[in-house]
Short mmCIF file of C-alpha atoms and ligand atoms in Angstrom, two decimals:
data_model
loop_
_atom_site.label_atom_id
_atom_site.label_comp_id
_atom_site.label_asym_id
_atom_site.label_seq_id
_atom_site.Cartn_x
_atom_site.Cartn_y
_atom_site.Cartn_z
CA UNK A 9 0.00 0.00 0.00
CA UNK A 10 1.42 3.53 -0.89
CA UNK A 11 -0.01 5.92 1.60
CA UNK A 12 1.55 9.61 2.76
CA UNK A 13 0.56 12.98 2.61
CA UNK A 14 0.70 16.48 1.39
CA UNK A 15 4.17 17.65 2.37
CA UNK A 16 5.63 21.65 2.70
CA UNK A 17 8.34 21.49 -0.55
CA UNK A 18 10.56 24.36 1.01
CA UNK A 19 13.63 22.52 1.52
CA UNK A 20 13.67 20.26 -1.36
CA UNK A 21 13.16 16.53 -2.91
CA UNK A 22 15.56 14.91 -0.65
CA UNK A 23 14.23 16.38 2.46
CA UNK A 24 10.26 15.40 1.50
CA UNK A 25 11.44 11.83 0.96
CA UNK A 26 13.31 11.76 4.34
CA UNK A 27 9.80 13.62 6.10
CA UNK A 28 8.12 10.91 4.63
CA UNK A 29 9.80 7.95 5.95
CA UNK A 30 10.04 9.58 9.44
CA UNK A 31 6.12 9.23 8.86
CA UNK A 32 6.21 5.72 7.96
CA UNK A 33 4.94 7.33 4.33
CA UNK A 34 5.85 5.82 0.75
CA UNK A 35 4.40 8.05 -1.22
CA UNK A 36 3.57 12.03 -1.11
CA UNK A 37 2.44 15.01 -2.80
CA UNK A 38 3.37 18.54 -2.55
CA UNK A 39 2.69 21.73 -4.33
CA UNK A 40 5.23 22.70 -7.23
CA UNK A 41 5.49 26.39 -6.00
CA UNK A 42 4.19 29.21 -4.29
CA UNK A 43 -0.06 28.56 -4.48
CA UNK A 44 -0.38 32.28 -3.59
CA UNK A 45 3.59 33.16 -5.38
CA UNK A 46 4.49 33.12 -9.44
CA UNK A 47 7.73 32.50 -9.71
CA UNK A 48 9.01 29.00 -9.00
CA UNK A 49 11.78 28.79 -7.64
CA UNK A 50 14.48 26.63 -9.50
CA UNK A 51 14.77 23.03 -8.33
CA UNK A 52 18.10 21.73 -8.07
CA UNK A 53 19.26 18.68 -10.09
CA UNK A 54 21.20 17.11 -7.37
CA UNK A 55 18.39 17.56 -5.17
CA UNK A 56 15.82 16.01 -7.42
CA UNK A 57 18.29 13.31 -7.61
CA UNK A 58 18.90 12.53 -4.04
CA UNK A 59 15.05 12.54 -3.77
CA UNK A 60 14.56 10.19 -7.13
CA UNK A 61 17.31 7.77 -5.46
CA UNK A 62 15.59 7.89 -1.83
CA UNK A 63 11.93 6.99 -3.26
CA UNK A 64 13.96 4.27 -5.24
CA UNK A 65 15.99 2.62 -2.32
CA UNK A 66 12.52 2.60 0.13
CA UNK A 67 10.29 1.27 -2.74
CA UNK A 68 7.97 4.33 -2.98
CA UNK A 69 4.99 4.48 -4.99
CA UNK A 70 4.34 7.15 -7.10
CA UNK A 71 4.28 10.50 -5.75
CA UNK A 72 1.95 13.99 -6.93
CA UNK A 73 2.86 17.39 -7.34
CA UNK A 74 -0.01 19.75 -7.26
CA UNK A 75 -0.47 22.59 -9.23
CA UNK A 76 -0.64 26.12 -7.03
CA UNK A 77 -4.60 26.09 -6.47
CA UNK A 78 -4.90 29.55 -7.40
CA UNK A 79 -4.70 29.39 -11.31
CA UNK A 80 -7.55 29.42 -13.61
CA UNK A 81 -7.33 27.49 -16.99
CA UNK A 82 -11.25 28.81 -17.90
CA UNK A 83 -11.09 32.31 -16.63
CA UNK A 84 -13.02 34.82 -18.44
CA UNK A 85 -10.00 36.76 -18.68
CA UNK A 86 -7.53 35.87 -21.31
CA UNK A 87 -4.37 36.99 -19.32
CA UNK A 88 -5.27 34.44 -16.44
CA UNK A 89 -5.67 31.65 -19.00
CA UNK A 90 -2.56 32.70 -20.12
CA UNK A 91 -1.21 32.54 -16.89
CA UNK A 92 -2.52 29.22 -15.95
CA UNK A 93 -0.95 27.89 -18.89
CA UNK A 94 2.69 29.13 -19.09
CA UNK A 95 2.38 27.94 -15.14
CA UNK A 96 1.34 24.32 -16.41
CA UNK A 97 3.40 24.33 -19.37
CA UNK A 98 6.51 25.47 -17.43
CA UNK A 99 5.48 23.37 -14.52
CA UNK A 100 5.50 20.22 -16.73
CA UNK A 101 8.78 20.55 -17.93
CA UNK A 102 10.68 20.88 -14.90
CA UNK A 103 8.85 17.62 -13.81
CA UNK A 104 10.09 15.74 -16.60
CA UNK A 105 13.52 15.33 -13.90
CA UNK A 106 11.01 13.86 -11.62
CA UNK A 107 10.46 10.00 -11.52
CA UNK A 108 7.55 8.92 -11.56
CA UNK A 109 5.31 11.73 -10.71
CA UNK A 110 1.94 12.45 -11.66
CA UNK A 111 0.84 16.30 -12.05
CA UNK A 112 -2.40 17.17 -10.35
CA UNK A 113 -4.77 19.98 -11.15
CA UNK A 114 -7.88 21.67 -10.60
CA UNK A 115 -9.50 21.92 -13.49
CA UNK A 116 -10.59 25.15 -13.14
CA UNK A 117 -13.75 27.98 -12.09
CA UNK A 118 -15.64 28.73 -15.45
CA UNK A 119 -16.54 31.91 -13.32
CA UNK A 120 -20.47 32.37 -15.27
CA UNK A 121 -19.16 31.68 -18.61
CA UNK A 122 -21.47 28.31 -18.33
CA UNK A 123 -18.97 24.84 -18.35
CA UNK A 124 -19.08 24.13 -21.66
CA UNK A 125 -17.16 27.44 -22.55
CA UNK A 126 -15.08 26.01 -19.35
CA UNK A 127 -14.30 22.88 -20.59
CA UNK A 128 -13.41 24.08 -24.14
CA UNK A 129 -10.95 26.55 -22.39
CA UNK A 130 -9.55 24.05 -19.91
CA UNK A 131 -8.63 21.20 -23.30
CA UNK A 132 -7.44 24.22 -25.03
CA UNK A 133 -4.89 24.82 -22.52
CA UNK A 134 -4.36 21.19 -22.00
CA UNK A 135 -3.63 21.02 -25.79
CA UNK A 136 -1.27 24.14 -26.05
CA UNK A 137 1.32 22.49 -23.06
CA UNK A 138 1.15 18.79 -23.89
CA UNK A 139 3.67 17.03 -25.96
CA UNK A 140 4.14 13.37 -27.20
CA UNK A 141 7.40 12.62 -25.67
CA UNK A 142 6.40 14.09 -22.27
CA UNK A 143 6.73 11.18 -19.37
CA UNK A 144 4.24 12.98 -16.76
CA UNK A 145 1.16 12.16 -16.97
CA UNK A 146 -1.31 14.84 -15.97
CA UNK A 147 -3.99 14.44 -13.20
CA UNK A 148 -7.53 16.40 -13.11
CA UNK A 149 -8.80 16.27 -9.72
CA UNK A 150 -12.48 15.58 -9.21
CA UNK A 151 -13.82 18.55 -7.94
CA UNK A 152 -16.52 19.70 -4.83
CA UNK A 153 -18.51 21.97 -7.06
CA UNK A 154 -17.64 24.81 -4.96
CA UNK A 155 -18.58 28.05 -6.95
CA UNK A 156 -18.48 27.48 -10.88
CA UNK A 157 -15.77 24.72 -10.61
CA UNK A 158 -15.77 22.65 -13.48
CA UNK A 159 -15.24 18.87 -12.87
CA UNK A 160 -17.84 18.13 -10.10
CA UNK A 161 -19.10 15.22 -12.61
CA UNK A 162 -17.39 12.58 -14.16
CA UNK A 163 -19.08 13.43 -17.39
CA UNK A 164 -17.08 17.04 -17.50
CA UNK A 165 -13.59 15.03 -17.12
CA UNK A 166 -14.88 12.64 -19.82
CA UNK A 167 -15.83 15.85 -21.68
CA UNK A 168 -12.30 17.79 -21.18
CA UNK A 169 -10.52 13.83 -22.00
CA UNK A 170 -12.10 14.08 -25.40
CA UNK A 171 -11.12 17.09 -26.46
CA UNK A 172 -7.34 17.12 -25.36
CA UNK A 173 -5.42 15.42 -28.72
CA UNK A 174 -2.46 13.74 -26.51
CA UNK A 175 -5.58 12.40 -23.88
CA UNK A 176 -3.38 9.44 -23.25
CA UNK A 177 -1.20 11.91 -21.42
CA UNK A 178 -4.16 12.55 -18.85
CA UNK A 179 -5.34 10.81 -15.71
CA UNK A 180 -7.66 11.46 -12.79
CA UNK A 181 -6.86 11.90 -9.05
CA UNK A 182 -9.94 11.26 -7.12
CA UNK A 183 -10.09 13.37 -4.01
CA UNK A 184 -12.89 11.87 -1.31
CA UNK A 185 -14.13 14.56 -0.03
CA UNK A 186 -14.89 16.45 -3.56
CA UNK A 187 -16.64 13.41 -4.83
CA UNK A 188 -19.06 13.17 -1.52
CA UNK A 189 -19.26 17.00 -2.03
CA UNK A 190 -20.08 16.48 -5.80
CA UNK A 191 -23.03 13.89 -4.90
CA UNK A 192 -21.36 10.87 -5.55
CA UNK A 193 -22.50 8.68 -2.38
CA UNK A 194 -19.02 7.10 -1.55
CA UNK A 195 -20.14 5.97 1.79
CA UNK A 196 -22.85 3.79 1.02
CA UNK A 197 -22.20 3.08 -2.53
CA UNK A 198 -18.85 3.01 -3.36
CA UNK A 199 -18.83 0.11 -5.69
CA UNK A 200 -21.71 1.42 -7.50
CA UNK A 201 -19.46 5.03 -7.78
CA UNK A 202 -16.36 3.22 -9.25
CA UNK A 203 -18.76 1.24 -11.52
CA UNK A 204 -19.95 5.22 -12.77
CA UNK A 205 -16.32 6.07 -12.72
CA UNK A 206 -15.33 3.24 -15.01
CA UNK A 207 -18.75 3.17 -17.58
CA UNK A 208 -17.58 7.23 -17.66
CA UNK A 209 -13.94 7.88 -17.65
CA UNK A 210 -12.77 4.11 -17.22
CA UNK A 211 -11.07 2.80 -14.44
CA UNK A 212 -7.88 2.85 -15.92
CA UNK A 213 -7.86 6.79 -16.03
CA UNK A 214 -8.00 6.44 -12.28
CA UNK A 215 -4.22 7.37 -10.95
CA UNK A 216 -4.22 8.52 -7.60
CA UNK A 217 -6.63 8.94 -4.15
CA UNK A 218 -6.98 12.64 -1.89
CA UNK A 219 -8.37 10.54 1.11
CA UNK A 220 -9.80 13.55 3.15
CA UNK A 221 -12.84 13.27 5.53
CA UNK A 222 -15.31 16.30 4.73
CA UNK A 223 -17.11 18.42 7.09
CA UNK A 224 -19.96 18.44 5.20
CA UNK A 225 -22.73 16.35 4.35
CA UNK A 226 -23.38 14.21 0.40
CA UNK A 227 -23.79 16.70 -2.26
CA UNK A 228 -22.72 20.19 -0.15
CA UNK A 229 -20.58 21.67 -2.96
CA UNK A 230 -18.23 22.90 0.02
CA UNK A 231 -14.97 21.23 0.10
CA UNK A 232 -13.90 21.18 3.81
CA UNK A 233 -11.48 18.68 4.67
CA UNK A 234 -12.04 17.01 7.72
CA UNK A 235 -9.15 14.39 9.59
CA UNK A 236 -9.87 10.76 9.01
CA UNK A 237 -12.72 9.76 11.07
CA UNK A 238 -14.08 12.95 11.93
CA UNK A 239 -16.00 14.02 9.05
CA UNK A 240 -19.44 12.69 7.40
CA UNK A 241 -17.52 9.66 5.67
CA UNK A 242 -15.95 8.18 8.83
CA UNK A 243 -13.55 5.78 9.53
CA UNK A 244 -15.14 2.45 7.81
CA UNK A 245 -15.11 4.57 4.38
CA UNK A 246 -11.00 4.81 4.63
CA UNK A 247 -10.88 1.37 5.86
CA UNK A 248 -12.68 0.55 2.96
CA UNK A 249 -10.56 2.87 0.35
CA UNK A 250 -7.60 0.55 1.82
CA UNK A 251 -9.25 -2.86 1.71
CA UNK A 252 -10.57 -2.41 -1.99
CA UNK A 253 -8.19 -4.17 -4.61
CA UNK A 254 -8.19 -1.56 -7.18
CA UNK A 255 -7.92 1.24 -4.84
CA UNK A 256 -5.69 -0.34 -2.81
CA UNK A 257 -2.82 -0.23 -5.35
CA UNK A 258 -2.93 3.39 -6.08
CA UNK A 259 -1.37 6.39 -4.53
CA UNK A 260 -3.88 7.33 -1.26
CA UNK A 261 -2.64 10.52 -0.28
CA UNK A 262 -3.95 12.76 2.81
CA UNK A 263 -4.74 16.34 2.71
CA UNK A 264 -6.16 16.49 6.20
CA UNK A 265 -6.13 19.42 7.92
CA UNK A 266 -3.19 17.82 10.08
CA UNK A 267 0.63 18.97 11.06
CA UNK A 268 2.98 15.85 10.94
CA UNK A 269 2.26 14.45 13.94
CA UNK A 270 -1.52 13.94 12.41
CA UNK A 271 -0.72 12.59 9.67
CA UNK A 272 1.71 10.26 10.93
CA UNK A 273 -1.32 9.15 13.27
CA UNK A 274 -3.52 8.71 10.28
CA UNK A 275 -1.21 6.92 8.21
CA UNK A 276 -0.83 4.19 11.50
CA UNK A 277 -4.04 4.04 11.68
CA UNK A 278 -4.72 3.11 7.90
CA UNK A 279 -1.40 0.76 7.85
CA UNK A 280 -2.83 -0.66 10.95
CA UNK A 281 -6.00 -2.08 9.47
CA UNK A 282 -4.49 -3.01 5.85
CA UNK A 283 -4.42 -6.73 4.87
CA UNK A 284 -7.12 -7.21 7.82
CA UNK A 285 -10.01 -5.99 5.40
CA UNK A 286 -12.36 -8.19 3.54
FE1 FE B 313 -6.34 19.71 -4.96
FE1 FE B 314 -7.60 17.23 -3.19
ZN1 ZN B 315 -10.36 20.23 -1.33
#
């Protein structure tokens, strides 16, 4: 099972690897830069090196970086689309020294320009920063449907998918709490929400897991992350995530409101009850 959390990037690939395993973590995501800054700040090889060859020697899965939250790929506003994409685009490329490292974003707010003007704008910027030889593939997070966000439903990923030309350069990152947010009734149904999820997108699409517990009731377009166990999915749901033998094998990564310590708790507790599942 590869299991960790979101972790600060400030000092570096080698140090996030070493945080990790002081967490009992094998996997982790963190943000790329800045979420509320511009400029990234240049990575150094050696660094992304040392982290490459730690994740290597402790047999960790594969890890996320997450775009800074605050762009906008379907802006009304040309100059933030813009933005959005020489931040993806740029983003991207750096990542290519990464192994194995799946790029995560939110798809985007279509701010009252109505989602299908969204979701033309978010596969046009897809299709400006792709290229064939890239070795990232790129992750659209499920979304709460919080404001005009655009991928509440599997039906707008499936929508963005098929208009992006390199689509077999995109996956999905299915964050927990968005999905009960969005309507889908994980809880009680979870089978019958992968079974949407493959009829829709296809399982196969499916790349990595936000496990967060959510404040909030089925269907509250909110997105308020809760700690494991403390939120309207509960405990059973994660214990479920871990016992289920697709989900099981893919990235489950924690963005709980939690300092280390929490995680680290959450991570025992989830390690705790694998392989004793159905
Ligand atoms: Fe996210
Ligand atoms: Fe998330
Ligand atoms: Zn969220």
């Amino acid at each position: 099972m590869y299991v960790g959390c979101h972790l600060s990037s400030s000092k570096g690939f080698a140090a996030m690897g070493k945080t990790a395993l002081s967490i009992d973590a094998n996997t982790y995501q963190f943000f790329t830069r800045n979420p509320r800054g511009s400029k990234a700040k240049d990575w150094d090889p050696a660094d992304v090196a040392a982290g490459n060859a730690l994740r290597r020697e402790h047999g960790f899965g594969p890890i996320v970086a997450h775009a800074p939250y605050t762009i906008n790929a379907c802006s009304a506003e040309e100059s933030v689309r813009e933005f959005a994409r020489q931040t993806l685009g740029d983003d991207l490329h750096r990542l290519e020294a990464v192994e194995d490292c799946y790029y995560n974003f939110h798809p985007g707010s279509h701010v009252g320009q109505g989602a299908e003007t969204g979701i033309d704008q978010i596969a046009d910027t897809l299709n400006a920063i792709l290229w064939p030889e890239q070795t990232t593939t790129v992750l659209l997070e499920t979304m709460a449907g919080k404001g005009s966000e655009v991928g509440r439903t599997f039906e707008e990923l499936r929508a963005i998918i098929d208009r992006v030309e390199l689509s077999d350069k995109l996956g999905v990152c299915l964050d927990t709490c968005h999905v009960s947010d969005g309507g889908y009734d994980v809880v009680h149904n979870l089978e019958g929400v992968l079974e949407e999820f493959d009829r829709i997108l296809g399982l196969d699409r499916l790349k990595a897991l936000h496990i967060n517990d959510s404040m909030n009731p089925l269907g509250a377009h909110k997105d308020r992350h809760a700690c494991l166990g403390e939120g309207t999915l509960g405990l059973d749901f994660f214990y479920a995530v871990v016992d289920h033998p697709i989900l099981h094998r893919l990235p489950l990564l924690l963005e709980t409101p939690n300092e280390l310590e929490g995680y680290a708790r959450e991570i025992a507790l989830l390690r705790a009850h694998d392989g004793k599942g159905a």
